[in-house]
Coordinates of C-alpha atoms and ligand atoms in Angstrom, one line a residue:
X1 CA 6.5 -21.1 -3.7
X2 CA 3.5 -22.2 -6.5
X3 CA 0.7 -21.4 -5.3
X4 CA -0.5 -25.0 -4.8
X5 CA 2.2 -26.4 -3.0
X6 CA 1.1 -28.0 0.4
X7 CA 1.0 -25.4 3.4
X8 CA 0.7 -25.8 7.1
X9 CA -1.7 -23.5 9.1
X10 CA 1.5 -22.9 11.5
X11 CA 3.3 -21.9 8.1
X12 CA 0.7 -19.3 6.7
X13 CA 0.7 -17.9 10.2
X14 CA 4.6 -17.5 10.6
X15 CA 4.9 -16.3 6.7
X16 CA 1.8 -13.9 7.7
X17 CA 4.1 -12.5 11.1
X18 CA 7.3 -12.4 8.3
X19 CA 6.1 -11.1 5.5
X20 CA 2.8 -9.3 5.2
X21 CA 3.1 -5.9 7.1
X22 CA 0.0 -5.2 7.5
X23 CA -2.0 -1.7 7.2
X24 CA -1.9 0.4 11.0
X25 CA -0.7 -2.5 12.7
X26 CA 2.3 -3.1 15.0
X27 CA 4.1 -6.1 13.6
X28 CA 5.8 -7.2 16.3
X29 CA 2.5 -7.3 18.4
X30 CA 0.5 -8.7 15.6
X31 CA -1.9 -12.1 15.9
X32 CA -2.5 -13.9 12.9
X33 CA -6.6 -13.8 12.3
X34 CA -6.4 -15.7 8.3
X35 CA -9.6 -15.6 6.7
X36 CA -10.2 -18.3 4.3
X37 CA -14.1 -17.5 3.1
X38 CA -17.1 -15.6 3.8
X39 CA -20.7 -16.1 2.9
X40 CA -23.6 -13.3 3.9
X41 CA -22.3 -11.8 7.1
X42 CA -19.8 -14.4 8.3
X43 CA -16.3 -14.8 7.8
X44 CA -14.5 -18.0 8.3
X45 CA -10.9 -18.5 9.2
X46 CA -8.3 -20.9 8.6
X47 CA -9.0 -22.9 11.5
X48 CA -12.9 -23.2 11.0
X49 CA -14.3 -20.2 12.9
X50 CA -17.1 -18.6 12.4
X51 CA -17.2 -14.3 12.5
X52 CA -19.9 -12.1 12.3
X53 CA -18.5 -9.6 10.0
X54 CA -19.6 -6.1 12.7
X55 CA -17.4 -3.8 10.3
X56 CA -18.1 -4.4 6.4
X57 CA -14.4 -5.6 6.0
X58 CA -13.6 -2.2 6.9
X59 CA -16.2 -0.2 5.8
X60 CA -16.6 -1.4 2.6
X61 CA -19.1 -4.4 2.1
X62 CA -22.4 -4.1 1.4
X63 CA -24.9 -7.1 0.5
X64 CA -22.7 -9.3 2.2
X65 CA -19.9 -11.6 1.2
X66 CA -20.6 -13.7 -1.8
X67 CA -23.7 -12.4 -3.0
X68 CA -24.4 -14.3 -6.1
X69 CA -25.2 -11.2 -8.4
X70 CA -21.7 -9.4 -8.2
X71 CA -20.0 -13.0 -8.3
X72 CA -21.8 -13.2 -11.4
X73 CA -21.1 -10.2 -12.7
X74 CA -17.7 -10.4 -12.1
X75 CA -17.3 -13.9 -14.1
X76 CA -19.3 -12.4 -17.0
X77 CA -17.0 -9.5 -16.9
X78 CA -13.9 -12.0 -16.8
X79 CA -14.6 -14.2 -19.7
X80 CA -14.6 -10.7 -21.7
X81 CA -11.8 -9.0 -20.5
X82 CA -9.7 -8.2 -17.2
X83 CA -8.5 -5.3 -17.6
X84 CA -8.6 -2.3 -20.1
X85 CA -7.0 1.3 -19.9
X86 CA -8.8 4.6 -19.7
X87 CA -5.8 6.3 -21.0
X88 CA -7.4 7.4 -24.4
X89 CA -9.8 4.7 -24.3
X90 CA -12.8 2.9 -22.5
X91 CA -15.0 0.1 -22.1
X92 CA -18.4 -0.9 -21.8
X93 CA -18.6 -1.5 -17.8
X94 CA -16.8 1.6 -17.1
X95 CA -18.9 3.9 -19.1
X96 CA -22.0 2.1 -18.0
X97 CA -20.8 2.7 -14.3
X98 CA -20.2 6.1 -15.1
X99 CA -23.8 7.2 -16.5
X100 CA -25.2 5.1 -13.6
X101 CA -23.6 7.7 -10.8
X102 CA -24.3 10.6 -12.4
X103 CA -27.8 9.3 -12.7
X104 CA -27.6 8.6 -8.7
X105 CA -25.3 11.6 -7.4
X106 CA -26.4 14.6 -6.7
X107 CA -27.7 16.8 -9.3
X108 CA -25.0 18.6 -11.7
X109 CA -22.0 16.1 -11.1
X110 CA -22.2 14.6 -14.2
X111 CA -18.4 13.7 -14.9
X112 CA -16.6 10.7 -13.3
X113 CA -12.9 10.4 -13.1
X114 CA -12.1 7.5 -11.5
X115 CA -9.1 5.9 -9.8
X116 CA -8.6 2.9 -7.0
X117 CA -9.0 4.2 -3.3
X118 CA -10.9 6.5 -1.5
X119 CA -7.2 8.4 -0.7
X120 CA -6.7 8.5 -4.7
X121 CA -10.6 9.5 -4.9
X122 CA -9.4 12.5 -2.5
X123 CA -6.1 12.8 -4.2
X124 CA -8.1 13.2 -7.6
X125 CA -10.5 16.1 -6.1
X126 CA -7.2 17.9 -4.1
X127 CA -5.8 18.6 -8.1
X128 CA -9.1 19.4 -10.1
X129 CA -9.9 22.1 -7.7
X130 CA -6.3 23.3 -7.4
X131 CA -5.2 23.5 -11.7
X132 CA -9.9 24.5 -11.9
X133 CA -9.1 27.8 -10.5
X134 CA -5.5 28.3 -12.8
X135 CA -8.0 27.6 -16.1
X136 CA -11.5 28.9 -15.3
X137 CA -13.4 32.0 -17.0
X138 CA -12.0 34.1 -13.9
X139 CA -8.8 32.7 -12.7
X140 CA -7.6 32.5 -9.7
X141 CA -4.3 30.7 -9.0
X142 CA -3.6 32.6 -5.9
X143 CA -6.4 29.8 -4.4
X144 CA -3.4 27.1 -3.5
X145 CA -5.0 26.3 0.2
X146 CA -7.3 24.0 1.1
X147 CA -10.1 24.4 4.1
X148 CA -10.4 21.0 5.9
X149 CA -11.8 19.8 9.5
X150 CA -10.0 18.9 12.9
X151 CA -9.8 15.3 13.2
X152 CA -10.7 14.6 9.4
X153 CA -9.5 11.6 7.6
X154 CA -9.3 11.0 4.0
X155 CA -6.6 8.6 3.5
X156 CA -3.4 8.2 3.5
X157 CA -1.7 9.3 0.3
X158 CA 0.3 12.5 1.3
X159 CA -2.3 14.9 -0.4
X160 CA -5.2 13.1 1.5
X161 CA -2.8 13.3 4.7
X162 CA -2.2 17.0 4.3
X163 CA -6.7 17.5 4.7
X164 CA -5.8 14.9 7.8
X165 CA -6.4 16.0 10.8
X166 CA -6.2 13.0 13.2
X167 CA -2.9 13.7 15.3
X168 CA -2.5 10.0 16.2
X169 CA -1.7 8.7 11.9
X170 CA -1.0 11.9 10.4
X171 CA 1.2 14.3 12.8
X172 CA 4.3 12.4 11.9
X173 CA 4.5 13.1 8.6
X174 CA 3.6 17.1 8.9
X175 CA 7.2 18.1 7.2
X176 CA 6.1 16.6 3.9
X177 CA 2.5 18.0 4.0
X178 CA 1.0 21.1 2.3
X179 CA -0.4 24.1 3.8
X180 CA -3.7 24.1 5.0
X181 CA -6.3 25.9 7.3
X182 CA -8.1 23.8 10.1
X183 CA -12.2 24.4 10.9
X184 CA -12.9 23.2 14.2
X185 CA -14.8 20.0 14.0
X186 CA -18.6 19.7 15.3
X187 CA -18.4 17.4 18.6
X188 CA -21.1 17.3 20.5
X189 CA -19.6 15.2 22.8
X190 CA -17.2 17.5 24.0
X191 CA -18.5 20.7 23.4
X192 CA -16.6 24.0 24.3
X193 CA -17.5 25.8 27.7
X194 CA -20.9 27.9 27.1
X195 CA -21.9 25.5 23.9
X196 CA -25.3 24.2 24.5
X197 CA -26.4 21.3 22.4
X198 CA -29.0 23.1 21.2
X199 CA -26.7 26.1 20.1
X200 CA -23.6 23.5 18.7
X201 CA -24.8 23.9 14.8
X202 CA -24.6 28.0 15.1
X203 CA -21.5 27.8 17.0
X204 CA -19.9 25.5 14.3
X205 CA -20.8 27.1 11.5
X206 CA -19.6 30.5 13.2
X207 CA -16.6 28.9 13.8
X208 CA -16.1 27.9 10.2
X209 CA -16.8 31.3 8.5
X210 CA -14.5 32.7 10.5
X211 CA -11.9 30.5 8.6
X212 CA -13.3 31.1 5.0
X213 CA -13.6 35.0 6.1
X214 CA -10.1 34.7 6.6
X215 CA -8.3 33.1 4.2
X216 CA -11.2 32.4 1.3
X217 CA -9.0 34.4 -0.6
X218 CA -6.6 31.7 -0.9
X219 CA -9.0 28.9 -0.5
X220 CA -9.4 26.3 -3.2
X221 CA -11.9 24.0 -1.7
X222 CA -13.3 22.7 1.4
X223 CA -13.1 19.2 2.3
X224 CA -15.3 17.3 4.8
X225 CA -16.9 14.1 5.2
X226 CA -20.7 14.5 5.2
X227 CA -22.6 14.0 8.2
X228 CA -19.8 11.7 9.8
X229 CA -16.2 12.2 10.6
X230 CA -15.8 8.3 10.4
X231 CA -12.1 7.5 11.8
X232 CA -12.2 10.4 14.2
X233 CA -14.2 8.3 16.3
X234 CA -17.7 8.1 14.2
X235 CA -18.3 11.8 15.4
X236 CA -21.6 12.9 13.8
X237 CA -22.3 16.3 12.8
X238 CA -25.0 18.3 14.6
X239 CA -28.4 18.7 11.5
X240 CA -27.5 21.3 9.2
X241 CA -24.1 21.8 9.4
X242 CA -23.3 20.2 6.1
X243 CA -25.7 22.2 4.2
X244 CA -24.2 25.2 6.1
X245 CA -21.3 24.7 4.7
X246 CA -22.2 24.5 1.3
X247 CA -24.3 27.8 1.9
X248 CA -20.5 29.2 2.9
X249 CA -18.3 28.0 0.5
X250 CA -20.8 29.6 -2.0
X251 CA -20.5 32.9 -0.7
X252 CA -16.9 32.5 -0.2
X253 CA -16.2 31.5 -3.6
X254 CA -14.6 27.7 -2.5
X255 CA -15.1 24.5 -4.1
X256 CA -17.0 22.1 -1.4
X257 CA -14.8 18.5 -2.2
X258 CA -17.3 16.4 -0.2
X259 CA -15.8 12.9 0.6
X260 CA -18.0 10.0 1.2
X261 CA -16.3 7.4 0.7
X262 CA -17.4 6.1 4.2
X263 CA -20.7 7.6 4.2
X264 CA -21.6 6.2 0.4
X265 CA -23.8 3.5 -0.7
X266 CA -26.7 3.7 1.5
X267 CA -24.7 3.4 5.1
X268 CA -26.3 6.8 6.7
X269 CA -29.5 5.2 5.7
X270 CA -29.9 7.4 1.9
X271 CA -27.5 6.2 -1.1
X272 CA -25.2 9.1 -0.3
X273 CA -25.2 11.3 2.9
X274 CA -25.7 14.7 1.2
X275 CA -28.7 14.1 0.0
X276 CA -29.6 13.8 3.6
X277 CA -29.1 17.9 3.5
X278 CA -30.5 18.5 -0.2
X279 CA -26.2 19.7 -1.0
X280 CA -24.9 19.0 -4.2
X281 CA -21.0 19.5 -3.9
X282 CA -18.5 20.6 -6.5
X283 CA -17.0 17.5 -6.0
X284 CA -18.0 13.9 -4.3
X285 CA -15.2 11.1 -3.4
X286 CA -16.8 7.5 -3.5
X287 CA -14.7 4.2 -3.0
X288 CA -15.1 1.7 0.0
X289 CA -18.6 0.7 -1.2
X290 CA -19.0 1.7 -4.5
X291 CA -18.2 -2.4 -5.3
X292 CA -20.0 -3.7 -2.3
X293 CA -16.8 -4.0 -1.2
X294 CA -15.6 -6.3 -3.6
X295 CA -13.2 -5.0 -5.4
X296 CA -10.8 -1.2 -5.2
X297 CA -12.7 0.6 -7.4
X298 CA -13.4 4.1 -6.7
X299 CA -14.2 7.9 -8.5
X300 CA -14.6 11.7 -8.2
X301 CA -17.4 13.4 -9.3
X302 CA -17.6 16.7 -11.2
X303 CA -19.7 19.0 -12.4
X304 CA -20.0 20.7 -15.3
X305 CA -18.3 24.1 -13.9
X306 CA -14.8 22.2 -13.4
X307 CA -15.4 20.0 -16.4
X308 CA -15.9 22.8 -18.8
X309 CA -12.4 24.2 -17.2
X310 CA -10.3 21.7 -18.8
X311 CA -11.9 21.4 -22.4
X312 CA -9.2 23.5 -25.1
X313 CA -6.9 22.1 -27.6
X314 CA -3.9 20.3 -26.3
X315 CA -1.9 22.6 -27.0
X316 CA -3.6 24.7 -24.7
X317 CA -2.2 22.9 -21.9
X318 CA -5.5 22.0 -19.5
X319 CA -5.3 18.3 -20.0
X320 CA -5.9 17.0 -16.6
X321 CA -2.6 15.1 -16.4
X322 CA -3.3 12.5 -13.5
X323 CA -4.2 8.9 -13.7
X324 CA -3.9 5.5 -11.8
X325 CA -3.4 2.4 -14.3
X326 CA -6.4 0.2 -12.9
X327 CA -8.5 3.4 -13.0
X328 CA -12.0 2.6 -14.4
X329 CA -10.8 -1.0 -14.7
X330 CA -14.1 -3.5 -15.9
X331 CA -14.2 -6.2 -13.6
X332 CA -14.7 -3.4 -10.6
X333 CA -16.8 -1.7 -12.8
X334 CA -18.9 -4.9 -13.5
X335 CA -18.8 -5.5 -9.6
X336 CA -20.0 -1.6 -9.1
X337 CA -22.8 -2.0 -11.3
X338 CA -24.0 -5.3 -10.1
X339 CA -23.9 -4.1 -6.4
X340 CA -26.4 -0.5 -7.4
X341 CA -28.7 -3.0 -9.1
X342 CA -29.1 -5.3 -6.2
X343 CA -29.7 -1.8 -4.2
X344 CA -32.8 -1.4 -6.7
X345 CA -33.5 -5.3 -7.0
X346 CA -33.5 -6.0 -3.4
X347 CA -34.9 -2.3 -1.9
X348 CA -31.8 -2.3 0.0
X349 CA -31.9 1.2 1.8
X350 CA -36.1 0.5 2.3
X351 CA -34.5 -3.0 4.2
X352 CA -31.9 -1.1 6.1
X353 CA -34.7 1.0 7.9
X354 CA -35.9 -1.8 10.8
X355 CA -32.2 -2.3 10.9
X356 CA -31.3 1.4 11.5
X357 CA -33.8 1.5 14.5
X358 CA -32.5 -2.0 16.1
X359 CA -29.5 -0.4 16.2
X360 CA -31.0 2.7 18.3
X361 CA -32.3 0.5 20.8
X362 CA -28.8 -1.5 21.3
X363 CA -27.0 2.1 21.4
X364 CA -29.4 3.3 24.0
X365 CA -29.0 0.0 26.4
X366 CA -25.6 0.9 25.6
X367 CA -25.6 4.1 26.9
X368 CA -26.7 2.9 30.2
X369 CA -23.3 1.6 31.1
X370 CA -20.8 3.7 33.3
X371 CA -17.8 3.9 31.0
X372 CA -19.7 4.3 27.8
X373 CA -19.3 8.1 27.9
X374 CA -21.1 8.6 24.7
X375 CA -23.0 6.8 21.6
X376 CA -23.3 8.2 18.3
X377 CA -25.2 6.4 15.3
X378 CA -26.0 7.9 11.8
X379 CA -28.1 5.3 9.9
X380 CA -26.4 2.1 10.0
X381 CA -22.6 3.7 11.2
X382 CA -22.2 3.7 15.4
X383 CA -19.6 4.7 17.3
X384 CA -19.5 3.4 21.2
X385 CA -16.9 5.8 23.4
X386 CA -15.4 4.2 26.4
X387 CA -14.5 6.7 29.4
X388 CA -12.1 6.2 32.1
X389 CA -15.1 8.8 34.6
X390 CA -18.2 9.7 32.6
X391 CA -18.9 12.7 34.8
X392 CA -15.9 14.5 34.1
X393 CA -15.4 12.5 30.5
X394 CA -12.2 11.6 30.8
X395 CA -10.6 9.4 28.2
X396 CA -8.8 6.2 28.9
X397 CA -5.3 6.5 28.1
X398 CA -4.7 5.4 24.4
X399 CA -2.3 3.3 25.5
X400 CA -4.4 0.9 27.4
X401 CA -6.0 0.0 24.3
X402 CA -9.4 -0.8 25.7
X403 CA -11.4 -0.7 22.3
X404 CA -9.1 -3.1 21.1
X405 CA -10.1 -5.2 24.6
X406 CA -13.4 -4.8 23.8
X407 CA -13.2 -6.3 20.2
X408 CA -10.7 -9.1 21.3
X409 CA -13.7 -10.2 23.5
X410 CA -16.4 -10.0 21.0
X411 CA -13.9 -12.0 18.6
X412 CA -13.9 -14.9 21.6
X413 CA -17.8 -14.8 20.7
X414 CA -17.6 -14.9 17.2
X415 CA -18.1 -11.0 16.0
X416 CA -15.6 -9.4 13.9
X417 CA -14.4 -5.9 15.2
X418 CA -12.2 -3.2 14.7
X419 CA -12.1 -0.1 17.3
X420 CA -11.0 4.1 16.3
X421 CA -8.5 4.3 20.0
X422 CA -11.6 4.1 22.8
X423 CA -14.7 4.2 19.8
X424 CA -15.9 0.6 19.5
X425 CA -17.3 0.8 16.2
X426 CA -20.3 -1.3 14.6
X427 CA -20.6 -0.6 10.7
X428 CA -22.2 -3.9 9.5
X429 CA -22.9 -4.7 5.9
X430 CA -26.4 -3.5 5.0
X431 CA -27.1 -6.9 4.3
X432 CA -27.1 -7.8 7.7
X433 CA -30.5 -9.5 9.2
X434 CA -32.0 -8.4 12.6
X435 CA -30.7 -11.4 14.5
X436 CA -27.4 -10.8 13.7
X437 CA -27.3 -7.4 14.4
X438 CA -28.7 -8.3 18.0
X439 CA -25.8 -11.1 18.4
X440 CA -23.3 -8.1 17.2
X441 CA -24.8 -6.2 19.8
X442 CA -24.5 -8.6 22.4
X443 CA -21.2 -9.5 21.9
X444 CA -20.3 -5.6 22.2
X445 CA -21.9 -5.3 25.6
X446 CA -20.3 -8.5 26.6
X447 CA -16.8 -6.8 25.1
X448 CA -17.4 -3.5 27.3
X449 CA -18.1 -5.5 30.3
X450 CA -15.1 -7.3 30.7
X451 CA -12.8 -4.4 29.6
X452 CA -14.1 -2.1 31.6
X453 CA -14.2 -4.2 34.7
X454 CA -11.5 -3.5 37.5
Ligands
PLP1 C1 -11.3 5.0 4.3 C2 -11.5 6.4 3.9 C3 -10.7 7.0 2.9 C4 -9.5 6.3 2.3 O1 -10.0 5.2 1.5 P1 -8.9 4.1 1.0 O2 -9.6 3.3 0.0 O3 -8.5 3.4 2.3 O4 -7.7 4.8 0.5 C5 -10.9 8.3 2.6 N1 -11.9 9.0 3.2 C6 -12.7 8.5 4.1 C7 -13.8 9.3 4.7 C8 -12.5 7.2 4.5 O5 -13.2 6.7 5.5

């Protein structure tokens, strides 16, 4: 097969059913959607139809498809090079890239290894904390056990699995995971008998010391997603906690690993979600938009404190011995760059305000209806749950699938969906106008309507 030999739509779609097994999908249930080009907001397929893109290509775009400054970057970057290694040496894109999100992060993480998925971002943080505490002033290499919430995800690598906590994708796997120690996720959805609303952020945090009281000991770092616990279901944490848990690690003497690569680049409405809180963590994961969502590019940020841990002679043995051939690689790093400018150039989180209030108003129409059970929305990131009874909140059986209905309706009217189980998700690119986000919004109602029926 050359890759311009002639090729029938009914061919792609079998070869696609054959061949390509796709990322948490059941093949032998699987649809061909093949998506030939994009431009802003909307995709277009093979056959000619047009898609609202409601979830950022998974999370990850930005500015929208084909926006002319990172295409442009990316050709500059290509007539110069592809590809170069960061194993013993550099290039200009990368190191500019680097200075740029140390200039952006929060204050002290001034040191960027980087790598080519959020997981590997994760994956990256997981071993500096673990060899930091064999190699600082003090050590410590009794702290082998990490700290991570219920229902977390951070990818799907096996150390990113083992700070998993989503029964449905990770339980599986549990033989080949190491140990760690669960904290009760914030959901104030659900909240345990005698939990107020009002009381949920003391109650949490309770709940959490309790852990690092425990077994801080051990403890080499913390792990949570900041503000939202994305693929649990878009659960967003009660105000506070996140800068309650910095607070604790501190006292407890854990790393805080905080992992936004869903919550990055200016999706919670600020470029990353702990500034939201005024935390700076040990360590920050960033992937999914760090490009625009162009391109698997992604890093770990570190501060000084770890840094210093692995400077010595070689012979000294506290070389950081990890890497990822790609890592660092120029064209993402050209794409990376290009995409922060056009945040500055464009006033991209100033344009994302109207948008972030739109969105309100759809989620509280929303609301109205009797088997949305809940709505939850942190800047431009909502999460829609359907209930089977809203009184008594009782899920719909996984089984039935009725997120999935609801986004195999919206498709019918030309938005692009992905659900978490019974969250229907919107996560649109920043980028995204006012009109589209109505027609998004629309075609979710319409969605809800005719799953829920009967
Ligand atoms: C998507 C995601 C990851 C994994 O990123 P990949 O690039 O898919 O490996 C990690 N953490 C969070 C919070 C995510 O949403």
């Amino acid at each position: 097969m050359m890759p311009n030999d002639p090729i029938t739509i009914e061919q792609l779609e079998r070869w696609d059913r054959e061949h390509v097994w796709h990322a948490f999908t059941q093949m032998a249930e699987y649809e061909p959607l093949i998506i030939e080009r994009a431009q802003g907001c909307r995709l277009t397929d093979i056959h000619g139809n047009e898609y609202l893109d409601g979830v950022s290509s998974l999370w990850c775009n930005v500015h929208g498809h084909r926006h002319p400054r990172i295409d442009a970057a990316i050709r500059a970057q290509l007539d110069r090079v592809a590809h170069t290694t960061l194993l013993g040496a550099s290039n200009s894109q990368t190191i500019r890239l680097a200075r740029r999100l140390t200039e952006l992060a929060p204050a002290g993480l001034n040191h960027v290894f980087y790598s080519d998925s959020g997981a590997t971002a994760v994956e990256v943080a997981i071993k500096l904390a673990f060899q930091y505490w064999r190699q600082c002033p003090t050590p410590r290499p009794e702290k082998t056990c990490y700290a991570a919430l219920g229902d977390a995800y951070h990818g799907d690598t096996l150390g990113s699995v083992s700070v998993g906590g989503v029964a449905r994708f990770h339980q599986m796997f549990g033989p080949l995971l190491f140990e760690t120690v669960q904290i009760p996720a914030p959901d104030l959805y659900r909240l345990p008998p005698g939990v107020t609303r009002h009381g949920a952020l003391a109650y949490y945090l309770e709940r959490a010391e309790q852990v690092l009281a425990a077994h801080h000991q051990r403890l080499a770092a913390l792990v949570v997603e900041p503000l939202v616990q994305a693929a649990a279901g878009m659960l967003v944490h009660p105000p506070g906690y996140l800068r309650g848990l910095r607070e604790l690690t501190r006292r407890y003497g854990v790393l805080l690993i905080a992992d936004e690569v869903a919550v990055g680049f200016g999706r919670t409405g600020k470029m990353f979600a702990c500034e939201h809180e005024d935390v700076a963590p040990d360590l920050l994961c960033l992937a999914k938009g760090l490009t625009g969502g162009y391109l698997p590019v992604a890093a770990t940020l570190a501060t000084d404190e770890l840094w210093n841990a692995f400077l010595g002679s070689y012979s000294e043995s506290r070389t950081f011995f990890h890497g990822h051939t790609y890592g660092g690689n120029p064209l993402g790093a050209a794409a990376a760059l290009a995409s922060l400018e056009i945040f500055t150039a464009e006033k991209t989180l100033e344009a994302v305000q109207p948008k972030i209030v739109r969105l309100a108003e759809h989620l509280a129409r929303l609301a109205q209806h009797p088997h949305v059970g809940d709505v939850r929305q942190c800047g431009l990131i909502a999460g829609i749950e359907l209930v089977r009874d809203r009184t008594a909140q009782t899920p719909y059986d996984w089984a039935e699938q009725r997120g999935l209905a609801v986004c195999r309706h919206a498709r019918g009217n030309g938005v692009l969906l992905r659900p978490l189980g019974n969250v229907v998700v919107i996560m649109p690119p920043l980028a995204i106008s006012l009109d589209e986000l109505d027609q998004i919004a629309l075609a979710v109602e319409q969605g809800i309507a005719a799953a829920t029926a009967g």
